[in-house]
CSV table of C-alpha atoms and ligand atoms in Angstrom, one decimal:
chain,number,residue,atom,x,y,z
A,1,MET,CA,-45.1,3.5,5.6
A,2,LYS,CA,-42.7,2.5,8.3
A,3,CYS,CA,-39.0,1.8,7.6
A,4,VAL,CA,-38.1,-1.6,9.0
A,5,GLY,CA,-34.6,-2.9,9.2
A,6,PHE,CA,-33.8,-6.6,9.1
A,7,ILE,CA,-30.7,-8.0,10.7
A,8,GLY,CA,-29.9,-11.8,10.7
A,9,TRP,CA,-32.3,-12.5,7.8
A,10,ARG,CA,-29.8,-14.9,6.2
A,11,GLY,CA,-29.8,-17.3,9.2
A,12,MET,CA,-32.2,-20.2,10.0
A,13,VAL,CA,-34.8,-18.0,11.9
A,14,GLY,CA,-34.3,-15.0,9.6
A,15,SER,CA,-34.8,-16.9,6.3
A,16,VAL,CA,-38.0,-18.6,7.7
A,17,LEU,CA,-39.2,-15.2,8.7
A,18,ILE,CA,-38.6,-13.7,5.2
A,19,GLU,CA,-40.3,-16.7,3.6
A,20,ARG,CA,-43.4,-16.3,5.9
A,21,MET,CA,-43.5,-12.5,5.3
A,22,ILE,CA,-43.5,-13.0,1.6
A,23,LYS,CA,-46.3,-15.5,1.8
A,24,LYS,CA,-48.4,-13.3,4.0
A,25,LYS,CA,-47.6,-10.2,1.9
A,26,ASN,CA,-46.2,-8.3,4.9
A,27,PHE,CA,-43.7,-6.5,2.7
A,28,ASP,CA,-46.5,-4.6,1.0
A,29,ASN,CA,-47.0,-2.5,4.1
A,30,ILE,CA,-43.5,-1.5,5.0
A,31,ILE,CA,-40.3,-0.1,3.5
A,32,PRO,CA,-37.7,-2.9,4.2
A,33,TYR,CA,-34.0,-2.4,4.6
A,34,PHE,CA,-31.7,-5.4,4.9
A,35,PHE,CA,-28.5,-5.5,6.9
A,36,SER,CA,-25.6,-7.9,7.3
A,37,THR,CA,-22.5,-8.3,9.4
A,38,SER,CA,-20.6,-10.2,6.7
A,39,GLN,CA,-22.1,-9.5,3.3
A,40,ILE,CA,-22.2,-5.7,3.2
A,41,GLY,CA,-22.8,-4.3,-0.4
A,42,LYS,CA,-24.0,-7.7,-1.7
A,43,SER,CA,-27.6,-8.3,-2.7
A,44,GLY,CA,-30.4,-8.9,-0.2
A,45,PRO,CA,-33.3,-11.3,-0.4
A,46,ILE,CA,-35.6,-11.4,-3.5
A,47,LEU,CA,-39.0,-10.4,-2.3
A,48,SER,CA,-40.9,-10.3,-5.6
A,49,LYS,CA,-40.2,-11.1,-9.3
A,50,ASN,CA,-39.8,-7.5,-10.5
A,51,GLN,CA,-38.0,-5.9,-7.6
A,52,ASP,CA,-34.9,-3.8,-7.7
A,53,ILE,CA,-31.9,-5.4,-6.0
A,54,ASN,CA,-31.7,-4.7,-2.3
A,55,ILE,CA,-28.2,-3.7,-1.3
A,56,LEU,CA,-27.1,-4.9,2.1
A,57,TYR,CA,-26.2,-2.3,4.7
A,58,ASN,CA,-23.6,-2.7,7.4
A,59,ALA,CA,-25.4,-4.2,10.5
A,60,TYR,CA,-22.9,-2.4,12.8
A,61,ASP,CA,-23.6,1.1,11.3
A,62,THR,CA,-25.8,2.7,14.0
A,63,ASP,CA,-26.1,5.9,11.9
A,64,ILE,CA,-28.2,4.0,9.4
A,65,LEU,CA,-29.9,1.7,11.9
A,66,GLN,CA,-31.2,4.7,13.9
A,67,GLU,CA,-33.1,5.9,10.8
A,68,MET,CA,-35.4,2.8,11.1
A,69,ASP,CA,-38.8,3.0,12.8
A,70,ILE,CA,-38.5,-0.7,13.6
A,71,LEU,CA,-35.6,-3.1,13.8
A,72,VAL,CA,-36.1,-6.8,13.6
A,73,THR,CA,-33.1,-8.9,14.5
A,74,CYS,CA,-32.7,-12.6,14.2
A,75,TYR,CA,-28.9,-12.6,14.6
A,76,GLY,CA,-28.1,-13.4,18.3
A,77,ASN,CA,-27.3,-12.2,21.8
A,78,ASP,CA,-23.8,-10.9,20.9
A,79,TYR,CA,-25.2,-8.5,18.3
A,80,THR,CA,-28.1,-7.3,20.6
A,81,LYS,CA,-25.7,-6.7,23.5
A,82,ILE,CA,-23.6,-4.3,21.5
A,83,ILE,CA,-26.0,-2.6,19.1
A,84,TYR,CA,-29.1,-2.1,21.3
A,85,LYS,CA,-27.0,-0.2,23.9
A,86,LYS,CA,-25.4,2.0,21.2
A,87,LEU,CA,-28.8,2.9,19.8
A,88,LYS,CA,-30.2,3.7,23.2
A,89,LYS,CA,-27.2,6.0,23.8
A,90,LYS,CA,-28.1,7.7,20.6
A,91,LYS,CA,-31.7,8.1,22.0
A,92,TRP,CA,-33.2,5.9,19.3
A,93,LYS,CA,-37.0,5.6,19.9
A,94,GLY,CA,-37.9,2.8,17.5
A,95,TYR,CA,-39.3,-0.6,18.2
A,96,TRP,CA,-36.8,-3.4,18.8
A,97,ILE,CA,-38.0,-6.9,17.8
A,98,ASP,CA,-35.6,-9.7,18.6
A,99,ALA,CA,-35.3,-13.5,18.3
A,100,SER,CA,-32.4,-13.7,20.7
A,101,SER,CA,-32.7,-14.0,24.5
A,102,TYR,CA,-30.6,-11.0,25.7
A,103,LEU,CA,-33.4,-8.6,26.4
A,104,ARG,CA,-36.2,-11.2,27.1
A,105,MET,CA,-36.3,-11.0,30.9
A,106,LYS,CA,-35.8,-7.2,31.1
A,107,LYS,CA,-38.6,-5.3,32.8
A,108,LYS,CA,-39.2,-3.2,29.7
A,109,SER,CA,-39.5,-6.1,27.4
A,110,ILE,CA,-42.5,-8.3,26.5
A,111,ILE,CA,-42.0,-11.8,25.3
A,112,CYS,CA,-44.4,-12.0,22.4
A,113,LEU,CA,-46.5,-15.0,21.7
A,114,ASP,CA,-49.8,-13.4,20.7
A,115,PRO,CA,-52.1,-16.4,20.7
A,116,ILE,CA,-51.2,-16.7,24.4
A,117,ASN,CA,-50.6,-13.2,25.6
A,118,LYS,CA,-52.3,-10.8,23.2
A,119,GLU,CA,-53.7,-8.7,26.0
A,120,LEU,CA,-50.3,-8.2,27.6
A,121,ILE,CA,-48.9,-7.2,24.2
A,122,TYR,CA,-51.7,-4.6,23.5
A,123,LYS,CA,-51.4,-3.2,27.1
A,124,GLY,CA,-47.7,-3.0,26.6
A,125,LEU,CA,-48.1,-1.1,23.3
A,126,GLU,CA,-50.4,1.4,25.0
A,127,LYS,CA,-47.9,1.9,27.9
A,128,GLY,CA,-45.2,2.6,25.4
A,129,ILE,CA,-43.2,-0.6,25.6
A,130,LYS,CA,-40.8,-0.7,22.6
A,131,ASN,CA,-39.0,-4.1,23.1
A,132,PHE,CA,-40.8,-7.2,21.8
A,133,ILE,CA,-38.8,-10.3,22.1
A,134,GLY,CA,-39.5,-13.8,20.8
A,135,GLY,CA,-39.6,-16.5,23.5
A,136,ASN,CA,-37.4,-19.5,23.9
A,137,CYS,CA,-38.4,-22.0,21.2
A,138,THR,CA,-39.3,-25.0,23.5
A,139,VAL,CA,-41.2,-22.6,25.9
A,140,SER,CA,-43.3,-21.1,23.0
A,141,LEU,CA,-44.0,-24.5,21.6
A,142,MET,CA,-45.1,-26.0,24.9
A,143,LEU,CA,-47.3,-23.0,25.6
A,144,MET,CA,-49.0,-23.3,22.2
A,145,ALA,CA,-49.7,-27.0,22.9
A,146,LEU,CA,-51.0,-26.5,26.5
A,147,SER,CA,-52.5,-23.1,26.2
A,148,GLY,CA,-56.1,-24.3,26.9
A,149,LEU,CA,-55.0,-25.9,30.1
A,150,PHE,CA,-53.0,-22.8,31.2
A,151,LYS,CA,-55.9,-20.5,30.4
A,152,LYS,CA,-58.3,-22.6,32.5
A,153,ASP,CA,-55.7,-22.6,35.4
A,154,LEU,CA,-55.6,-26.4,35.4
A,155,ILE,CA,-51.8,-26.8,35.5
A,156,ASP,CA,-50.1,-27.3,38.9
A,157,TRP,CA,-46.6,-28.2,37.6
A,158,ILE,CA,-44.9,-29.7,34.6
A,159,SER,CA,-41.9,-31.9,34.4
A,160,VAL,CA,-40.3,-31.9,30.9
A,161,SER,CA,-37.7,-33.8,28.8
A,162,THR,CA,-36.9,-32.1,25.5
A,163,TYR,CA,-35.6,-33.6,22.3
A,164,GLN,CA,-34.2,-30.6,20.5
A,165,ALA,CA,-33.2,-30.5,16.8
A,166,ALA,CA,-29.6,-29.7,15.6
A,167,SER,CA,-30.9,-26.6,13.8
A,168,GLY,CA,-31.9,-25.1,17.1
A,169,GLY,CA,-28.2,-24.2,17.4
A,170,GLY,CA,-28.2,-22.3,14.1
A,171,SER,CA,-27.1,-22.9,10.5
A,172,LYS,CA,-23.5,-23.9,11.4
A,173,ASN,CA,-24.7,-26.6,13.8
A,174,MET,CA,-27.1,-28.1,11.2
A,175,CYS,CA,-24.2,-28.2,8.6
A,176,GLU,CA,-21.9,-29.8,11.2
A,177,LEU,CA,-24.4,-32.6,11.9
A,178,LEU,CA,-24.5,-33.3,8.1
A,179,GLU,CA,-20.8,-33.3,7.9
A,180,GLN,CA,-20.6,-35.7,10.8
A,181,MET,CA,-23.1,-38.0,9.0
A,182,GLY,CA,-21.0,-37.9,5.8
A,183,PHE,CA,-17.8,-38.4,7.7
A,184,ILE,CA,-19.0,-41.5,9.4
A,185,TYR,CA,-20.8,-43.0,6.4
A,186,LYS,CA,-17.6,-42.6,4.3
A,187,SER,CA,-15.6,-44.5,6.9
A,188,ILE,CA,-17.8,-47.6,6.8
A,189,LYS,CA,-19.4,-47.6,3.3
A,190,TYR,CA,-17.0,-50.3,2.0
A,191,ASP,CA,-17.6,-52.4,5.0
A,192,LEU,CA,-21.4,-52.2,4.3
A,193,LYS,CA,-20.9,-53.4,0.7
A,194,ASN,CA,-19.2,-56.6,1.9
A,195,ILE,CA,-22.0,-59.2,2.1
A,196,ASN,CA,-20.3,-60.9,5.1
A,197,TYR,CA,-20.0,-57.6,7.1
A,198,LYS,CA,-19.8,-57.9,10.8
A,199,ILE,CA,-22.1,-55.4,12.4
A,200,LEU,CA,-20.2,-55.2,15.7
A,201,GLU,CA,-17.0,-54.4,13.9
A,202,ILE,CA,-18.7,-51.6,12.0
A,203,GLU,CA,-20.2,-50.3,15.2
A,204,LYS,CA,-16.7,-50.3,16.9
A,205,LYS,CA,-15.3,-48.3,13.9
A,206,ILE,CA,-18.1,-45.7,14.2
A,207,LYS,CA,-17.5,-45.4,17.9
A,208,ASN,CA,-13.7,-44.9,17.4
A,209,ILE,CA,-14.2,-42.3,14.7
A,210,SER,CA,-16.9,-40.5,16.8
A,211,LEU,CA,-14.5,-40.2,19.7
A,212,SER,CA,-11.5,-39.2,17.6
A,213,ASN,CA,-10.4,-35.6,16.9
A,214,ILE,CA,-10.7,-36.0,13.1
A,215,ILE,CA,-14.5,-35.7,13.0
A,216,PRO,CA,-15.9,-32.1,12.7
A,217,LYS,CA,-17.2,-31.0,16.1
A,218,GLU,CA,-16.2,-27.3,16.3
A,219,ASN,CA,-19.8,-26.2,17.0
A,220,PHE,CA,-21.3,-29.0,19.1
A,221,LYS,CA,-18.0,-29.8,20.8
A,222,CYS,CA,-18.8,-33.5,20.5
A,223,VAL,CA,-20.5,-35.9,18.1
A,224,LEU,CA,-24.2,-35.6,17.8
A,225,PHE,CA,-24.8,-38.0,14.9
A,226,GLY,CA,-25.6,-41.4,16.4
A,227,SER,CA,-25.5,-39.8,19.9
A,228,LEU,CA,-27.2,-37.1,21.9
A,229,ILE,CA,-26.2,-34.2,24.1
A,230,PRO,CA,-28.0,-33.8,27.4
A,231,TRP,CA,-27.0,-30.2,27.9
A,232,ILE,CA,-28.0,-27.0,26.1
A,233,ASP,CA,-26.5,-23.6,26.9
A,234,LYS,CA,-24.6,-22.4,30.0
A,235,ARG,CA,-24.7,-23.8,33.5
A,236,MET,CA,-26.8,-22.0,36.1
A,237,ASN,CA,-25.8,-21.9,39.8
A,238,ASN,CA,-28.5,-24.5,40.8
A,239,GLY,CA,-27.2,-27.1,38.3
A,240,GLN,CA,-29.8,-26.4,35.6
A,241,SER,CA,-28.7,-25.5,32.1
A,242,ARG,CA,-29.8,-22.1,31.0
A,243,GLU,CA,-32.2,-23.7,28.5
A,244,GLU,CA,-33.8,-25.6,31.4
A,245,TRP,CA,-34.0,-22.4,33.5
A,246,LYS,CA,-35.8,-20.6,30.7
A,247,GLY,CA,-38.7,-23.2,30.9
A,248,GLN,CA,-40.1,-21.8,34.2
A,249,ALA,CA,-38.8,-18.2,33.9
A,250,GLU,CA,-40.2,-17.5,30.5
A,251,THR,CA,-43.4,-19.5,30.9
A,252,ASN,CA,-44.4,-17.3,33.9
A,253,LYS,CA,-43.3,-14.1,32.2
A,254,ILE,CA,-45.4,-14.9,29.0
A,255,LEU,CA,-48.4,-15.8,31.1
A,256,SER,CA,-47.8,-13.0,33.6
A,257,SER,CA,-48.8,-15.6,36.2
A,258,LYS,CA,-49.9,-14.3,39.7
A,259,LYS,CA,-48.8,-17.6,41.2
A,260,LYS,CA,-45.6,-19.2,39.9
A,261,ILE,CA,-46.1,-22.3,37.8
A,262,ILE,CA,-43.3,-24.8,38.3
A,263,VAL,CA,-41.7,-26.1,35.1
A,264,ASP,CA,-38.5,-28.1,35.3
A,265,GLY,CA,-36.7,-30.9,33.5
A,266,LEU,CA,-33.9,-31.8,31.2
A,267,CYS,CA,-33.1,-30.3,27.8
A,268,VAL,CA,-31.5,-32.6,25.3
A,269,ARG,CA,-30.1,-32.0,21.9
A,270,ILE,CA,-30.7,-34.9,19.4
A,271,GLY,CA,-29.7,-35.5,15.8
A,272,THR,CA,-33.0,-34.4,14.2
A,273,PHE,CA,-32.7,-31.5,11.7
A,274,ARG,CA,-35.8,-29.4,12.5
A,275,CYS,CA,-38.6,-29.4,15.2
A,276,HIS,CA,-38.3,-29.7,18.9
A,277,SER,CA,-40.2,-32.5,20.7
A,278,GLN,CA,-41.1,-32.6,24.4
A,279,SER,CA,-42.1,-35.4,26.7
A,280,LEU,CA,-44.3,-33.9,29.5
A,281,THR,CA,-45.5,-35.1,32.9
A,282,ILE,CA,-48.3,-32.7,33.9
A,283,LYS,CA,-49.8,-32.4,37.4
A,284,ILE,CA,-53.3,-31.0,36.9
A,285,LYS,CA,-55.3,-29.3,39.7
A,286,LYS,CA,-58.6,-31.2,39.1
A,287,ASN,CA,-59.3,-34.8,38.4
A,288,ILE,CA,-60.8,-34.4,34.9
A,289,SER,CA,-61.1,-37.0,32.2
A,290,ILE,CA,-58.6,-37.3,29.3
A,291,GLN,CA,-61.5,-36.7,26.9
A,292,GLU,CA,-62.2,-33.3,28.6
A,293,ILE,CA,-58.5,-32.5,28.6
A,294,LYS,CA,-58.3,-33.2,24.8
A,295,GLN,CA,-61.3,-30.9,24.2
A,296,ILE,CA,-59.8,-28.1,26.2
A,297,ILE,CA,-56.5,-28.4,24.4
A,298,SER,CA,-57.9,-28.6,20.9
A,299,ASN,CA,-60.5,-25.8,21.4
A,300,ASP,CA,-57.8,-23.3,22.3
A,301,ASN,CA,-56.2,-22.5,19.0
A,302,ARG,CA,-56.3,-23.6,15.4
A,303,TRP,CA,-52.7,-24.8,15.3
A,304,VAL,CA,-52.8,-27.4,18.0
A,305,LYS,CA,-53.8,-30.9,16.8
A,306,ILE,CA,-54.4,-34.0,19.0
A,307,VAL,CA,-52.9,-37.3,17.9
A,308,PRO,CA,-54.9,-40.3,19.2
A,309,ASN,CA,-52.9,-42.4,21.7
A,310,VAL,CA,-52.5,-45.4,19.3
A,311,TYR,CA,-49.4,-46.8,17.7
A,312,GLU,CA,-50.3,-46.4,14.0
A,313,GLU,CA,-51.3,-42.7,14.2
A,314,THR,CA,-48.4,-41.9,16.5
A,315,ILE,CA,-45.7,-43.2,14.2
A,316,LYS,CA,-47.4,-41.6,11.2
A,317,LYS,CA,-48.1,-38.2,12.7
A,318,LEU,CA,-46.2,-37.5,15.9
A,319,THR,CA,-42.8,-37.2,14.4
A,320,PRO,CA,-40.4,-34.3,13.8
A,321,ILE,CA,-40.2,-35.1,10.1
A,322,ASN,CA,-44.0,-34.9,9.7
A,323,VAL,CA,-44.4,-31.6,11.6
A,324,SER,CA,-41.3,-29.9,10.0
A,325,GLY,CA,-42.1,-26.9,7.9
A,326,THR,CA,-45.7,-26.6,9.2
A,327,LEU,CA,-47.4,-24.3,11.8
A,328,ASN,CA,-49.1,-27.4,13.4
A,329,ILE,CA,-48.4,-28.1,17.0
A,330,LEU,CA,-49.0,-31.8,17.5
A,331,ILE,CA,-49.8,-33.3,20.9
A,332,GLY,CA,-50.3,-37.0,21.6
A,333,ARG,CA,-49.5,-39.9,24.0
A,334,LEU,CA,-52.1,-38.2,26.2
A,335,ARG,CA,-53.1,-40.6,29.1
A,336,LYS,CA,-53.5,-40.7,32.9
A,337,MET,CA,-50.3,-42.0,34.5
A,338,ASN,CA,-49.9,-44.7,37.1
A,339,ILE,CA,-48.7,-42.0,39.6
A,340,GLY,CA,-52.3,-40.9,40.2
A,341,SER,CA,-55.5,-39.5,38.5
A,342,LYS,CA,-54.2,-35.9,38.4
A,343,TYR,CA,-51.0,-36.8,36.5
A,344,ILE,CA,-51.1,-36.9,32.7
A,345,SER,CA,-48.4,-37.7,30.1
A,346,ALA,CA,-48.1,-35.9,26.8
A,347,PHE,CA,-45.7,-35.7,23.9
A,348,THR,CA,-45.7,-32.6,21.8
A,349,ILE,CA,-43.9,-31.5,18.7
A,350,GLY,CA,-43.6,-28.1,16.9
A,351,ASP,CA,-41.4,-26.5,14.4
A,352,GLN,CA,-38.9,-24.4,16.4
A,353,LEU,CA,-38.2,-22.2,13.5
A,354,LEU,CA,-41.9,-21.3,12.9
A,355,TRP,CA,-44.0,-21.1,16.1
A,356,GLY,CA,-40.7,-21.4,18.1
A,357,ALA,CA,-39.1,-18.4,16.5
A,358,ALA,CA,-40.1,-16.7,13.2
A,359,GLU,CA,-43.9,-16.7,13.5
A,360,PRO,CA,-44.3,-14.8,16.8
A,361,ILE,CA,-41.8,-12.2,15.4
A,362,ARG,CA,-43.7,-11.9,12.1
A,363,ARG,CA,-47.0,-11.5,14.0
A,364,ILE,CA,-45.7,-8.9,16.4
A,365,LEU,CA,-44.3,-6.9,13.5
A,366,GLU,CA,-47.7,-7.0,11.9
A,367,ILE,CA,-49.4,-5.9,15.2
A,368,ILE,CA,-47.0,-3.0,15.6
A,369,ILE,CA,-47.5,-1.9,12.0
A,370,LEU,CA,-51.3,-2.0,12.4
A,371,ASN,CA,-51.5,-0.4,15.8
A,372,THR,CA,-48.8,2.4,16.0
B,401,NAP,P1,-27.9,-18.6,12.4
B,401,NAP,O1,-28.6,-19.6,11.5
B,401,NAP,O2,-26.6,-19.0,12.9
B,401,NAP,O3,-27.8,-17.2,11.6
B,401,NAP,C1,-27.4,-16.0,12.3
B,401,NAP,C2,-26.6,-15.2,11.3
B,401,NAP,O4,-25.3,-15.8,11.0
B,401,NAP,C3,-27.1,-15.0,9.9
B,401,NAP,O5,-28.2,-14.1,9.8
B,401,NAP,C4,-25.9,-14.5,9.1
B,401,NAP,O6,-25.7,-13.1,9.4
B,401,NAP,C5,-24.8,-15.3,9.8
B,401,NAP,N1,-24.2,-16.4,9.0
B,401,NAP,C6,-22.9,-16.8,9.0
B,401,NAP,N2,-22.8,-17.9,8.2
B,401,NAP,C7,-24.0,-18.2,7.7
B,401,NAP,C8,-24.4,-19.2,6.8
B,401,NAP,N3,-23.6,-20.1,6.3
B,401,NAP,N4,-25.7,-19.3,6.5
B,401,NAP,C9,-26.6,-18.4,7.0
B,401,NAP,N5,-26.2,-17.4,7.9
B,401,NAP,C10,-24.9,-17.3,8.2
B,401,NAP,O7,-28.8,-18.3,13.7
B,401,NAP,P2,-30.3,-18.7,14.0
B,401,NAP,O8,-30.4,-20.1,14.3
B,401,NAP,O9,-31.2,-18.2,12.9
B,401,NAP,O10,-30.6,-17.9,15.3
B,401,NAP,C11,-30.7,-16.5,15.4
B,401,NAP,C12,-31.2,-16.1,16.8
B,401,NAP,O11,-32.5,-16.7,17.0
B,401,NAP,C13,-30.3,-16.6,17.9
B,401,NAP,O12,-30.3,-15.6,18.9
B,401,NAP,C14,-31.0,-17.8,18.4
B,401,NAP,O13,-30.7,-18.1,19.7
B,401,NAP,C15,-32.4,-17.4,18.2
B,401,NAP,N6,-33.3,-18.6,18.0
B,401,NAP,C16,-33.0,-19.6,17.2
B,401,NAP,C17,-33.8,-20.7,17.0
B,401,NAP,C18,-33.4,-21.8,16.1
B,401,NAP,O14,-34.2,-22.8,16.1
B,401,NAP,N7,-32.4,-21.8,15.4
B,401,NAP,C19,-35.1,-20.7,17.7
B,401,NAP,C20,-35.4,-19.6,18.5
B,401,NAP,C21,-34.5,-18.5,18.6
B,401,NAP,P3,-24.9,-12.1,8.4
B,401,NAP,O15,-25.7,-11.9,7.1
B,401,NAP,O16,-24.9,-10.9,9.2
B,401,NAP,O17,-23.6,-12.8,8.2
């Protein structure tokens, strides 16, 4: 059995990965080792009722890391930058599976999303590729939703606006959103109890506290609760944010497109806890009916579910809170737009910790174990 080292398993992506691996009995086929940058010597995750305690190894100890056949990291770019190079210097020949973006666009890496690019993955394994990197969450979720249209070469371009959850920034960001909520609620809770409360005075109080320096905002750098942040990640030279840049770059890499598909838009952080939503304008290449489009989308994979374009079903199903914690990829608000018969609108939601991060990683690990 292969020795598999897990780094970053305590975080949001890592803990969802461990949960899924336990559910799918993936630990039965490997010898797992758990690492930490901050909890060395403490106990690792509980995988089954009667297990011995897992002691956490030092995630910076390359002597132990190089003993692993496969390393799965859900920690982040900074870790990958340092440790991957060190292991390569030591001539480590194992498989590197990563949720962070540092190695994604490298020539010798494959972005894994096997329902979409299974062939590329198997060809890569045959050729000896050793780096399999999970895609950007919004990109993977968008591809899962529109895979049928991509495979039939029906998409000319996509314009997108995202609505990305606080937890997309990691566990600290999710906690900060909760702290901001508590902070603001505490400051107005007595005003709310007064039956003669004046709502505009409460709103003014909230605004003043939100703009003050006393509210926690170390991670988001501004208040997210009751607000939004139309910028995610660094600035690129063309004015896009890096998150927006990934839309086109990663889509084309995953699909290994011969002709570049244009994907562009704005990425926005909102105060939801889990799930990323995306509002899409899609230019299709042929004038086909919405009915046909729905069929192509829903026939592609078993996770994508169409929500009829009616109010009652939309507010019941097409919401982050409904999709959260599931592998379902919902897509609704499908209709032809006033711009012309080849323009369709769509709204899609997926759990960014599952199909957007942990599930492609879990599945590539399974593929590597079974095929190497
Ligand atoms: P995270 O929640 O911030 O966790 C990363 C690591 O931080 C943990 O494994 C843990 O490592 C350490 N940590 C410190 N304080 C912690 C606490 N209170 N609770 C839990 N862990 C704590 O990061 P993440 O969101 O899982 O993201 C990991 C990587 O996946 C990043 O590269 C990210 O860009 C990428 N990604 C994230 C998402 C998402 O939706 N969050 C989606 C796709 C990809 P130690 O045990 O070593 O201390």
